[in-house]
mmCIF file of C-alpha atoms in Angstrom:
data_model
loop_
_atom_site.group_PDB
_atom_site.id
_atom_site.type_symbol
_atom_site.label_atom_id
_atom_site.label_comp_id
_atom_site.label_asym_id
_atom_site.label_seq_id
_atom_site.Cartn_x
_atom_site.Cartn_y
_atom_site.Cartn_z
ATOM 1 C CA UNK F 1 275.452 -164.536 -56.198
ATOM 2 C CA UNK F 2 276.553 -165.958 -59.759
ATOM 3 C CA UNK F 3 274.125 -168.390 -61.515
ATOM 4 C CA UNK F 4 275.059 -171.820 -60.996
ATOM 5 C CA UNK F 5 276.814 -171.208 -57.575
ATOM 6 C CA UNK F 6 275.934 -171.689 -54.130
ATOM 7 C CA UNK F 7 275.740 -169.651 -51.381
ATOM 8 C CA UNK F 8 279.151 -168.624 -49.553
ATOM 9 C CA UNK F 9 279.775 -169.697 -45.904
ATOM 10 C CA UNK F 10 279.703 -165.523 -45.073
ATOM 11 C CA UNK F 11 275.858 -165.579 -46.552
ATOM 12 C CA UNK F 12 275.234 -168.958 -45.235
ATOM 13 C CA UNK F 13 276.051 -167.150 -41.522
ATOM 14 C CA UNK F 14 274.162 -164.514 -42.186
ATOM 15 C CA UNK F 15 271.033 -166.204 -43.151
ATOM 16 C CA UNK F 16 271.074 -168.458 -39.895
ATOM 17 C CA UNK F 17 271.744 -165.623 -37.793
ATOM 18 C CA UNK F 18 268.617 -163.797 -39.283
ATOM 19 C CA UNK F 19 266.889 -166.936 -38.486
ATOM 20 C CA UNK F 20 267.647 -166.835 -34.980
ATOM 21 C CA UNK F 21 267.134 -163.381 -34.523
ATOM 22 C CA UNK F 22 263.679 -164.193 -35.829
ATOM 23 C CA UNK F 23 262.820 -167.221 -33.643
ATOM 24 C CA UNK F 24 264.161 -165.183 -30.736
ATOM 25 C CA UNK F 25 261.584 -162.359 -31.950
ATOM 26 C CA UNK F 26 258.962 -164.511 -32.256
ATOM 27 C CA UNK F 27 259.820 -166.319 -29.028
ATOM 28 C CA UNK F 28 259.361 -162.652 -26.944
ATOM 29 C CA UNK F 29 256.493 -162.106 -28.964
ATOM 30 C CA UNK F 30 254.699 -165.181 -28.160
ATOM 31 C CA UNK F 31 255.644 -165.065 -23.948
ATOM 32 C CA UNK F 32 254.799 -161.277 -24.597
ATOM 33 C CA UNK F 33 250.801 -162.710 -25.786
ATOM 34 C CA UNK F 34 250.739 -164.979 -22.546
ATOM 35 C CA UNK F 35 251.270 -162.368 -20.025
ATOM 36 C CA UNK F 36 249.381 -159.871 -21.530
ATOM 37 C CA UNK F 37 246.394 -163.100 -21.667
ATOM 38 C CA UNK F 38 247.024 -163.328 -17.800
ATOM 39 C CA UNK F 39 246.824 -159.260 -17.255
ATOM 40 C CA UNK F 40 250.289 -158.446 -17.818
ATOM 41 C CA UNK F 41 252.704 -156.551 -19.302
ATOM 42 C CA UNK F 42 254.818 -157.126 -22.486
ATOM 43 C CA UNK F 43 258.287 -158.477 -22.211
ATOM 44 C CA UNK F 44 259.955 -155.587 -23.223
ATOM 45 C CA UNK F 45 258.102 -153.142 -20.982
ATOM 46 C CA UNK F 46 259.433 -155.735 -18.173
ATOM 47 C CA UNK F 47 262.967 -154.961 -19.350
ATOM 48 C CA UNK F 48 262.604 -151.687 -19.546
ATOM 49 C CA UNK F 49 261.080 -150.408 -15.849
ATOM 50 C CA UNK F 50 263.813 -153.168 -14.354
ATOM 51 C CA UNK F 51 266.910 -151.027 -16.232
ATOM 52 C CA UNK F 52 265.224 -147.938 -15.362
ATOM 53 C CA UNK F 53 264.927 -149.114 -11.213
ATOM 54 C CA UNK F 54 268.681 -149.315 -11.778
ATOM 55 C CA UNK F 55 269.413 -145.924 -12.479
ATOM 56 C CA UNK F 56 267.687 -145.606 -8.466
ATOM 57 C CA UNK F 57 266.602 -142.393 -8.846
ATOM 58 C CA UNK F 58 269.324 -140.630 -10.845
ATOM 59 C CA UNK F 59 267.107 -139.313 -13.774
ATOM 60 C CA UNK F 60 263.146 -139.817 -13.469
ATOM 61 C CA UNK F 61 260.070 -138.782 -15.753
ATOM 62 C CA UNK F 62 256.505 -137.335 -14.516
ATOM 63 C CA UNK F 63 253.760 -135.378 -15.165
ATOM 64 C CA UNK F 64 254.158 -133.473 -11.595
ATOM 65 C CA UNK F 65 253.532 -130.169 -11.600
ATOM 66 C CA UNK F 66 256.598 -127.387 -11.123
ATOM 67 C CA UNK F 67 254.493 -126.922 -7.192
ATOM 68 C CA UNK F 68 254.409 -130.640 -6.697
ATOM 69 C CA UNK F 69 258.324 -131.572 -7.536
ATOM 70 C CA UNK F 70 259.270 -128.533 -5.268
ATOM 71 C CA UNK F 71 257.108 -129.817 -2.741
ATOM 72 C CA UNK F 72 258.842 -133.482 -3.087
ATOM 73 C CA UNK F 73 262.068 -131.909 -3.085
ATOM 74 C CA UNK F 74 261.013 -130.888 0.427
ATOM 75 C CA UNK F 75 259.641 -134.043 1.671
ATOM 76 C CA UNK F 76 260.699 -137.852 1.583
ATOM 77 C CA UNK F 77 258.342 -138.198 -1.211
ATOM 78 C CA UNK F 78 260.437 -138.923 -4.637
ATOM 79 C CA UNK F 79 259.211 -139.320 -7.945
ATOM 80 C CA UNK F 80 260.594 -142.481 -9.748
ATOM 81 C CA UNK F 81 259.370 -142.299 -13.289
ATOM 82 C CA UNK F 82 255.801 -142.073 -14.820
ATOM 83 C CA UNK F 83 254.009 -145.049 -15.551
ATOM 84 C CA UNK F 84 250.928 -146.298 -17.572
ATOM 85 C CA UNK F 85 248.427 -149.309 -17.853
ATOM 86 C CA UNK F 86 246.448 -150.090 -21.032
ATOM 87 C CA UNK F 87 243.532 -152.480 -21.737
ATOM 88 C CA UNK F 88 242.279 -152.604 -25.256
ATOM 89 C CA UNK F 89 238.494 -154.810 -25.243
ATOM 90 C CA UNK F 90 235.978 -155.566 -27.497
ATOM 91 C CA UNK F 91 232.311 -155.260 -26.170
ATOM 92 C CA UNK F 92 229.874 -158.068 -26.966
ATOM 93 C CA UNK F 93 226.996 -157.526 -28.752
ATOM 94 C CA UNK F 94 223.862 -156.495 -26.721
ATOM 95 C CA UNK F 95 220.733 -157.183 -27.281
ATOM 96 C CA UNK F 96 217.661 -154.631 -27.111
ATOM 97 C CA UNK F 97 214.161 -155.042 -29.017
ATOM 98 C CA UNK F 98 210.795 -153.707 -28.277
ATOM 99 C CA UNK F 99 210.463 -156.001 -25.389
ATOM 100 C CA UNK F 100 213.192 -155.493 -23.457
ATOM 101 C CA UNK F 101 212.556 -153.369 -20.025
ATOM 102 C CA UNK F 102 214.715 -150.903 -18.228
ATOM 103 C CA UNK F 103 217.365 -151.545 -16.382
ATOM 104 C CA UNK F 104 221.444 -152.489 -16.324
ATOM 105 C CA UNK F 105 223.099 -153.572 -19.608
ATOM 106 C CA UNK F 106 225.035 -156.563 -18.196
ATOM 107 C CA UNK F 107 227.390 -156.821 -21.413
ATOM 108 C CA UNK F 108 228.578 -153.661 -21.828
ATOM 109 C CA UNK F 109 228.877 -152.963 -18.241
ATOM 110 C CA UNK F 110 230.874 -156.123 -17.444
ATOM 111 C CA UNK F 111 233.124 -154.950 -20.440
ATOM 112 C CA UNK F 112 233.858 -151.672 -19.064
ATOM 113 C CA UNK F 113 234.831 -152.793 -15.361
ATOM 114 C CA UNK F 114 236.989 -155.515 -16.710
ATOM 115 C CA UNK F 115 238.585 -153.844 -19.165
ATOM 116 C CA UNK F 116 239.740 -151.104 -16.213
ATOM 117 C CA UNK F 117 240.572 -153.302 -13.621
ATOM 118 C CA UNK F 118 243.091 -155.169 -16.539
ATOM 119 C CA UNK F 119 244.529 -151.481 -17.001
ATOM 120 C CA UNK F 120 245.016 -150.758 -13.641
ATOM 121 C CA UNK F 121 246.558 -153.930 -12.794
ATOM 122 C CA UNK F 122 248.802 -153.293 -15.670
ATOM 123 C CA UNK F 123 249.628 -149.470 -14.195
ATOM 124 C CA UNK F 124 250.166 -151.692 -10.439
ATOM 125 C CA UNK F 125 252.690 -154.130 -12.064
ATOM 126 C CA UNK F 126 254.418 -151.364 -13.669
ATOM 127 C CA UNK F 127 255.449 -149.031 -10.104
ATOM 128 C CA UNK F 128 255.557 -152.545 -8.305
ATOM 129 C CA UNK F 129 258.861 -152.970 -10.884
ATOM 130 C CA UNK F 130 260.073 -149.988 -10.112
ATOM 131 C CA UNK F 131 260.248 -150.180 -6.265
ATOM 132 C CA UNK F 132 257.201 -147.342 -6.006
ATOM 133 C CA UNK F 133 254.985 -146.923 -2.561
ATOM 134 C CA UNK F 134 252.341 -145.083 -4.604
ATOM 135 C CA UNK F 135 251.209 -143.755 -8.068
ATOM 136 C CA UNK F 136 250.003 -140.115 -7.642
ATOM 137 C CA UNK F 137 247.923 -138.387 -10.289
ATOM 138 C CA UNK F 138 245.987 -141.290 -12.140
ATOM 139 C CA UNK F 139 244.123 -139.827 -15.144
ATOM 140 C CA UNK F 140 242.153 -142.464 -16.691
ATOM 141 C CA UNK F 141 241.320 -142.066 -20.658
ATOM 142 C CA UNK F 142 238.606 -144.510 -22.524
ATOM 143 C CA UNK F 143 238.567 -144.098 -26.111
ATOM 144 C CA UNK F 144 236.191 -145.991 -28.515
ATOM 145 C CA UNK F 145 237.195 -145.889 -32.615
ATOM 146 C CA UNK F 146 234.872 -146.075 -35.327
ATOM 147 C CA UNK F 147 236.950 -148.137 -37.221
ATOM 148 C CA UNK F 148 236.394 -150.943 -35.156
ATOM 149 C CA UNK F 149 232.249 -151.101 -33.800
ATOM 150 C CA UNK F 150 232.549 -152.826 -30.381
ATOM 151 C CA UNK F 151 236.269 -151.907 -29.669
ATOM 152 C CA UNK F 152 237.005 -149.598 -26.175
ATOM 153 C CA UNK F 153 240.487 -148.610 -25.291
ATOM 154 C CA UNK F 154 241.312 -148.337 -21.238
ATOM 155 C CA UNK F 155 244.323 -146.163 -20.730
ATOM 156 C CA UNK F 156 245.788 -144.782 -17.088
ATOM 157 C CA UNK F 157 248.605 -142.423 -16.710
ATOM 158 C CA UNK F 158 250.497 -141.283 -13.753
ATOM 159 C CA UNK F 159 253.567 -140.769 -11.463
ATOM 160 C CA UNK F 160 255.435 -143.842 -9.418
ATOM 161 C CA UNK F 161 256.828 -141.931 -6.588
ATOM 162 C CA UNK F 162 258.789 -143.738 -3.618
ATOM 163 C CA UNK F 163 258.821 -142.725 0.303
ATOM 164 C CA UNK F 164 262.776 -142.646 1.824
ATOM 165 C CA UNK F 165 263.135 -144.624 4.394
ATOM 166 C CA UNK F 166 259.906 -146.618 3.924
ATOM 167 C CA UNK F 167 260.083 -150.576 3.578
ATOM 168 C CA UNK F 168 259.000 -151.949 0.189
ATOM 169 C CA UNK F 169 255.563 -151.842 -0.563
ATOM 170 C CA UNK F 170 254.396 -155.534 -1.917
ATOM 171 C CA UNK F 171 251.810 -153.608 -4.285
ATOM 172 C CA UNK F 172 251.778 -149.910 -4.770
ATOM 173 C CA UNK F 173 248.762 -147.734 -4.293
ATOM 174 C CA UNK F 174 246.960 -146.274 -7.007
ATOM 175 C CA UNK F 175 245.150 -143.459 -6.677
ATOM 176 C CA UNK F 176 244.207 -140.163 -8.707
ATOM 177 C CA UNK F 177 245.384 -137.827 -6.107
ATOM 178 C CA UNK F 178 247.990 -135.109 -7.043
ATOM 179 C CA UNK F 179 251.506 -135.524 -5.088
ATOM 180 C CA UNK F 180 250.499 -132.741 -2.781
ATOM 181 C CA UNK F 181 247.378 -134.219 -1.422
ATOM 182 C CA UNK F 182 248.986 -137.405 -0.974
ATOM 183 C CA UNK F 183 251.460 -136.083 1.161
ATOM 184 C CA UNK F 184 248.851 -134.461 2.961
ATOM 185 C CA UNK F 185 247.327 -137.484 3.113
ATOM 186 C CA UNK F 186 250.534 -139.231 4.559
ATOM 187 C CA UNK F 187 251.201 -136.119 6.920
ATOM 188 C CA UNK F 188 247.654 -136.550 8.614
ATOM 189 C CA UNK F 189 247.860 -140.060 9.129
ATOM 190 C CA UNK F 190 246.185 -141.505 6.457
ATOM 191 C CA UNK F 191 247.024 -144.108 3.402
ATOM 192 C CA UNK F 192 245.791 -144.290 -0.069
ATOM 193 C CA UNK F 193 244.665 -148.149 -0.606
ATOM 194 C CA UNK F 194 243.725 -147.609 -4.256
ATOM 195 C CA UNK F 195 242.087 -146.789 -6.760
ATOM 196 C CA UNK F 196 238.944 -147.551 -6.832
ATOM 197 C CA UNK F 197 235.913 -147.551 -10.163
ATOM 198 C CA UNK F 198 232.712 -148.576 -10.876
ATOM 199 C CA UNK F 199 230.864 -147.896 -14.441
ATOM 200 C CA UNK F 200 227.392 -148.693 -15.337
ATOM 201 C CA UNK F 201 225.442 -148.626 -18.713
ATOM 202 C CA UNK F 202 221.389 -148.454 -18.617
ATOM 203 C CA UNK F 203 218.750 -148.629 -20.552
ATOM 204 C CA UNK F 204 215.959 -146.138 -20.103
ATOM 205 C CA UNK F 205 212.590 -146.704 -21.998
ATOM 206 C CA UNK F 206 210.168 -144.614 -21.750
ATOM 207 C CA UNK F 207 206.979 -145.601 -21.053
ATOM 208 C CA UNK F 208 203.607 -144.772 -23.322
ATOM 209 C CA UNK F 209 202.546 -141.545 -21.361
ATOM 210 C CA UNK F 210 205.712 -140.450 -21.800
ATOM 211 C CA UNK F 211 205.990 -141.394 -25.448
ATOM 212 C CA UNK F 212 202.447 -139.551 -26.153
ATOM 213 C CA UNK F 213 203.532 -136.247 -23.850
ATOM 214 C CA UNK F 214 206.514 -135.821 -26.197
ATOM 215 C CA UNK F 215 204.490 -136.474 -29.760
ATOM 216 C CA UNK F 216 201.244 -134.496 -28.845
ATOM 217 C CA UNK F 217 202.602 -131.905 -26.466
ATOM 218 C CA UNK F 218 206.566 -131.576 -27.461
ATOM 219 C CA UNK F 219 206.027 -127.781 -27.749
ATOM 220 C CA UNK F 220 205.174 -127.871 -23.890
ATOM 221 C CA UNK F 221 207.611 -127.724 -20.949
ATOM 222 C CA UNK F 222 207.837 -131.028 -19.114
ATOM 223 C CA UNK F 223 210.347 -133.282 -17.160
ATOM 224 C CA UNK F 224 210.710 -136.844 -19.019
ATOM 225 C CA UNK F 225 210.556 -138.526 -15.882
ATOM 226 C CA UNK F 226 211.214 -141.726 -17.089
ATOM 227 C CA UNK F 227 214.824 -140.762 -18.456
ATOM 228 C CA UNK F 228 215.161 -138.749 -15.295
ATOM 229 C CA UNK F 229 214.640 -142.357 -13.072
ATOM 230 C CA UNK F 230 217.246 -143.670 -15.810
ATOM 231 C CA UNK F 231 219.627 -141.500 -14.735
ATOM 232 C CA UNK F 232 219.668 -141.919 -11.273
ATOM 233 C CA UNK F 233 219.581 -145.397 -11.548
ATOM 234 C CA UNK F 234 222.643 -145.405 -13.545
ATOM 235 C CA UNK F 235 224.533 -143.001 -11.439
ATOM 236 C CA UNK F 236 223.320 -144.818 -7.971
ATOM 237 C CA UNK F 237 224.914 -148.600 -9.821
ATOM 238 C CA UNK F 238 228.204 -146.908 -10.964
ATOM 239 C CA UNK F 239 228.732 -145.926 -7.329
ATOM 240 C CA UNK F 240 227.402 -149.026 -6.044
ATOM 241 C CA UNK F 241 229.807 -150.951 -7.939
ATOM 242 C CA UNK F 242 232.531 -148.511 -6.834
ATOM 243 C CA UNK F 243 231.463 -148.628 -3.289
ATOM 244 C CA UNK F 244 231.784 -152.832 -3.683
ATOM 245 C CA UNK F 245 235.776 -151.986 -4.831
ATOM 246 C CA UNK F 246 236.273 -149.656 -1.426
ATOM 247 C CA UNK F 247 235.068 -152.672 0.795
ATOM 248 C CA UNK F 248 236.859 -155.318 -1.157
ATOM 249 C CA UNK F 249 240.324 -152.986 0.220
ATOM 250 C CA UNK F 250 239.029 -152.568 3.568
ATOM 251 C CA UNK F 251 239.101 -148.867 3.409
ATOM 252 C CA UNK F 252 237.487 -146.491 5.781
ATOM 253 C CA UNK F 253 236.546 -143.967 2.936
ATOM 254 C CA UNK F 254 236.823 -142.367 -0.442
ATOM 255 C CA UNK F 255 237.927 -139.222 -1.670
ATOM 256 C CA UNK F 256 238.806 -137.342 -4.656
ATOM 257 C CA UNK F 257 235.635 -138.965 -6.261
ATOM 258 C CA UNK F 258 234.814 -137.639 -9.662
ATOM 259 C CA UNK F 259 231.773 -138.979 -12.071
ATOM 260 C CA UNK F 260 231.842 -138.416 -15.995
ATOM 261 C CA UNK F 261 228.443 -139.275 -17.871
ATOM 262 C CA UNK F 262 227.581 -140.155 -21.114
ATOM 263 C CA UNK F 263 223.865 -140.811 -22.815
ATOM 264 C CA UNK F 264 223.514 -142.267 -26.176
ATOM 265 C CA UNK F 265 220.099 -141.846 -28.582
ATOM 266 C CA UNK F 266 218.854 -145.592 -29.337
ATOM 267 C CA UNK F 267 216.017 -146.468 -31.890
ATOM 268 C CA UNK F 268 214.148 -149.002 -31.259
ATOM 269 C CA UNK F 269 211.226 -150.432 -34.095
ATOM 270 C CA UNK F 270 208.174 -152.557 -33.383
ATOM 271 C CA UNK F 271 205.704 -154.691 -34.691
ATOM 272 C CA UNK F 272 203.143 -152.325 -37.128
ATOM 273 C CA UNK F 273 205.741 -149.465 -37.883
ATOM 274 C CA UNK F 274 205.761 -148.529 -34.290
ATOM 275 C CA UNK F 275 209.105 -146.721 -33.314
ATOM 276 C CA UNK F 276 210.230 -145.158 -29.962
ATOM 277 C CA UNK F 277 213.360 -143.220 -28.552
ATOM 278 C CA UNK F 278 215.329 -144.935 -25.898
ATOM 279 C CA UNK F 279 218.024 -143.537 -24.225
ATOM 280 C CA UNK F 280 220.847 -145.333 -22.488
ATOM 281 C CA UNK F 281 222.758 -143.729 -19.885
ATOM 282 C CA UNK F 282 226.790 -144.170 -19.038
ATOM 283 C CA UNK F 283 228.086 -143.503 -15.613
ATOM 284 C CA UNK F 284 231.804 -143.478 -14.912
ATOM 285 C CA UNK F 285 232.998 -142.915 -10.795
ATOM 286 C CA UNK F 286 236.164 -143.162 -9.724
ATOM 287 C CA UNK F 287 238.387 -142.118 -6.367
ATOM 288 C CA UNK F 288 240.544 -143.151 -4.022
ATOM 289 C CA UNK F 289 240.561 -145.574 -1.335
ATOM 290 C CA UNK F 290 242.056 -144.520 1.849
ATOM 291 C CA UNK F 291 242.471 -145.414 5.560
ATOM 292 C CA UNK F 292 243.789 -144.509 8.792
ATOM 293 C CA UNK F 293 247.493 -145.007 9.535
ATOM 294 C CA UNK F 294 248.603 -145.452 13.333
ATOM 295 C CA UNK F 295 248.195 -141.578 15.211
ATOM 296 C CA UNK F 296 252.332 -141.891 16.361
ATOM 297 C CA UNK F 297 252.728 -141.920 12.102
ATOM 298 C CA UNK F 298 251.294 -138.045 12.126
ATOM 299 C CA UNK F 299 253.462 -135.893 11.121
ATOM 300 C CA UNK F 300 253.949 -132.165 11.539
ATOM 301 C CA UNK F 301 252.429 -129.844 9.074
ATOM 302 C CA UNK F 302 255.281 -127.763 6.610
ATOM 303 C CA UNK F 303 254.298 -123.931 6.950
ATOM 304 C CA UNK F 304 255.974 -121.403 5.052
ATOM 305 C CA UNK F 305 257.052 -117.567 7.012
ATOM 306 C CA UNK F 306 258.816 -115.023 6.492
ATOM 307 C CA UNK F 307 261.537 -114.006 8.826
ATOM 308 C CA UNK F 308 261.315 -109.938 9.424
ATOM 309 C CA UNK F 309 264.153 -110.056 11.317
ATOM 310 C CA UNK F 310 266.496 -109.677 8.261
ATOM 311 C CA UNK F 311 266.776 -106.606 5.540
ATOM 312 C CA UNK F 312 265.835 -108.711 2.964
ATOM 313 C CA UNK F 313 262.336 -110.869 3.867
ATOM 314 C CA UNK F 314 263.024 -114.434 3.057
ATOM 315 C CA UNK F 315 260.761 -117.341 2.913
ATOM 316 C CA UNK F 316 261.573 -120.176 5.539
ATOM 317 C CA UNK F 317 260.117 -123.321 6.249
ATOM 318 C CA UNK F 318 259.679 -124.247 9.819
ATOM 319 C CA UNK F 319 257.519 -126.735 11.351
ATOM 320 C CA UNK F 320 254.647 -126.429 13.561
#
């Protein structure tokens, strides 16, 4: 632009059509921050499952394996696309000194089972979009960074898959079953409900005996009981809060249960120079919430044979 002269009315339209692209940005942005502040999912995420519901079918993504797409070629079970849920939380500070006893860290642990359910709800609103009946293979993923003390990350992947001929489901079931053993599931009668979690951190102190055993006698074989009791406190609350999640569904069961554990070193100084070693213990559970469909809804088992009758021996399926 030449000194001394204005803007033309082509830059003039340009710069108030960048200016409206912007507030538009920020406006998706901002309704983006809400719905992710009520457990949601972005705007454009919104967008993107409704376009791909359109396509009904006609191109999908997954993370079946080769068995399990063969196997839903076979049934009424289709895969619709995969889908994810994400949570990232920061984790208050908690608070340990010389005084404080064994037991349940409420902070953390409250943290943890928050920040899952948000991700899972997340996963739910994303297969609910797409028309799904049930998300099949939910691998769960909890990341911490050192770049940021306090910070976990709550990630679920999986597969939305949709029954033919089934009426809509008002809120797809989770659960971190492959596609084969859900069909099983469905062919015997039963329903997944969910998925359903339960973590718990604890605090294990030892006590003085123990504390004394490992100074004076480290050299000797010996069970720290007091970490033992830790553990099994902190295993037996993670499934406790799990087994809370089953009856809050009104299931009659839970399977495919699977437990991770971590255990973290924790120094802890006293009055007069004193030190001790406490440990604290993280327990992870998480399956599936199932129950019993009506017995008419059994359905016959696929077996595979092969017919002799012909030169070549070919693999048929028949039913039983």
């Amino acid at each position: 632009m030449p000194f001394g002269f204005g803007k033309s009315a082509e830059e003039k339209q340009q710069d108030a059509l960048r200016k409206e692209q912007l507030a538009v940005e920020e406006q998706r942005r901002a309704t983006s921050l809400e719905s992710l502040a009520r457990g949601g999912i972005p705007v454009e995420a919104t967008k993107r499952l409704q376009n791909a519901r359109l396509l009904d079918g006609s191109f999908f993504t997954s993370d079946l394996s080769v068995n399990e797409f063969l196997l839903a070629r076979q049934t009424k079970l289709r895969p619709i696309s995969q889908v994810m849920g994400s949570s990232a939380y920061h984790v208050g500070w908690r608070f340990i000194d010389w005084y404080t006893p064994s037991g349940e860290l409420s902070v953390p642990t409250t943290a943890i089972n928050h920040a899952r359910s948000l991700a899972l709800g997340r996963m739910g609103q994303e297969a609910s979009l797409l028309g799904a009946h049930v998300v099949a293979g939910v691998r769960p993923q909890l990341q911490r960074y050192e770049w940021s003390a306090g910070m976990i990350e709550f990630s679920f992947v999986g597969t939305a898959m949709r029954f033919e001929g089934m009426e809509p489901a008002p809120l797809p079931a989770l659960t971190n079953l492959s596609g084969q053993d859900v069909w099983k599931l469905y062919a015997s009668g039963h329903w997944p409900l969910g998925v359903v979690a339960g973590s718990s951190v604890y605090h294990a102190v030892p006590s003085w005996n123990q504390r004394m055993s490992s100074s004076w006698g480290g050299w000797n074989n010996q069970e720290l009981t007091d970490f033992t009791a830790g553990l099994y406190a902190a295993r037996h609350l993670a499934t406790r809060h799990l087994h809370e999640g089953g009856l809050e569904l009104g299931c009659s069961g839970i399977v495919g249960m699977s437990i991770q554990q971590e255990e973290e070193e924790y120094e802890v100084r006293g009055s007069n120079d004193n030190e001790r070693t406490d440990m604290i213990f993280t327990f992870h559970a998480m399956g599936t919430a199932i129950t019993e469909r009506a017995p008419q809804h059994t359905i016959p088992p696929i077996r595979q044979t092969i017919d002799l009758r012909r030169e070549t021996a070919a693999v048929v399926r028949t039913l039983a």
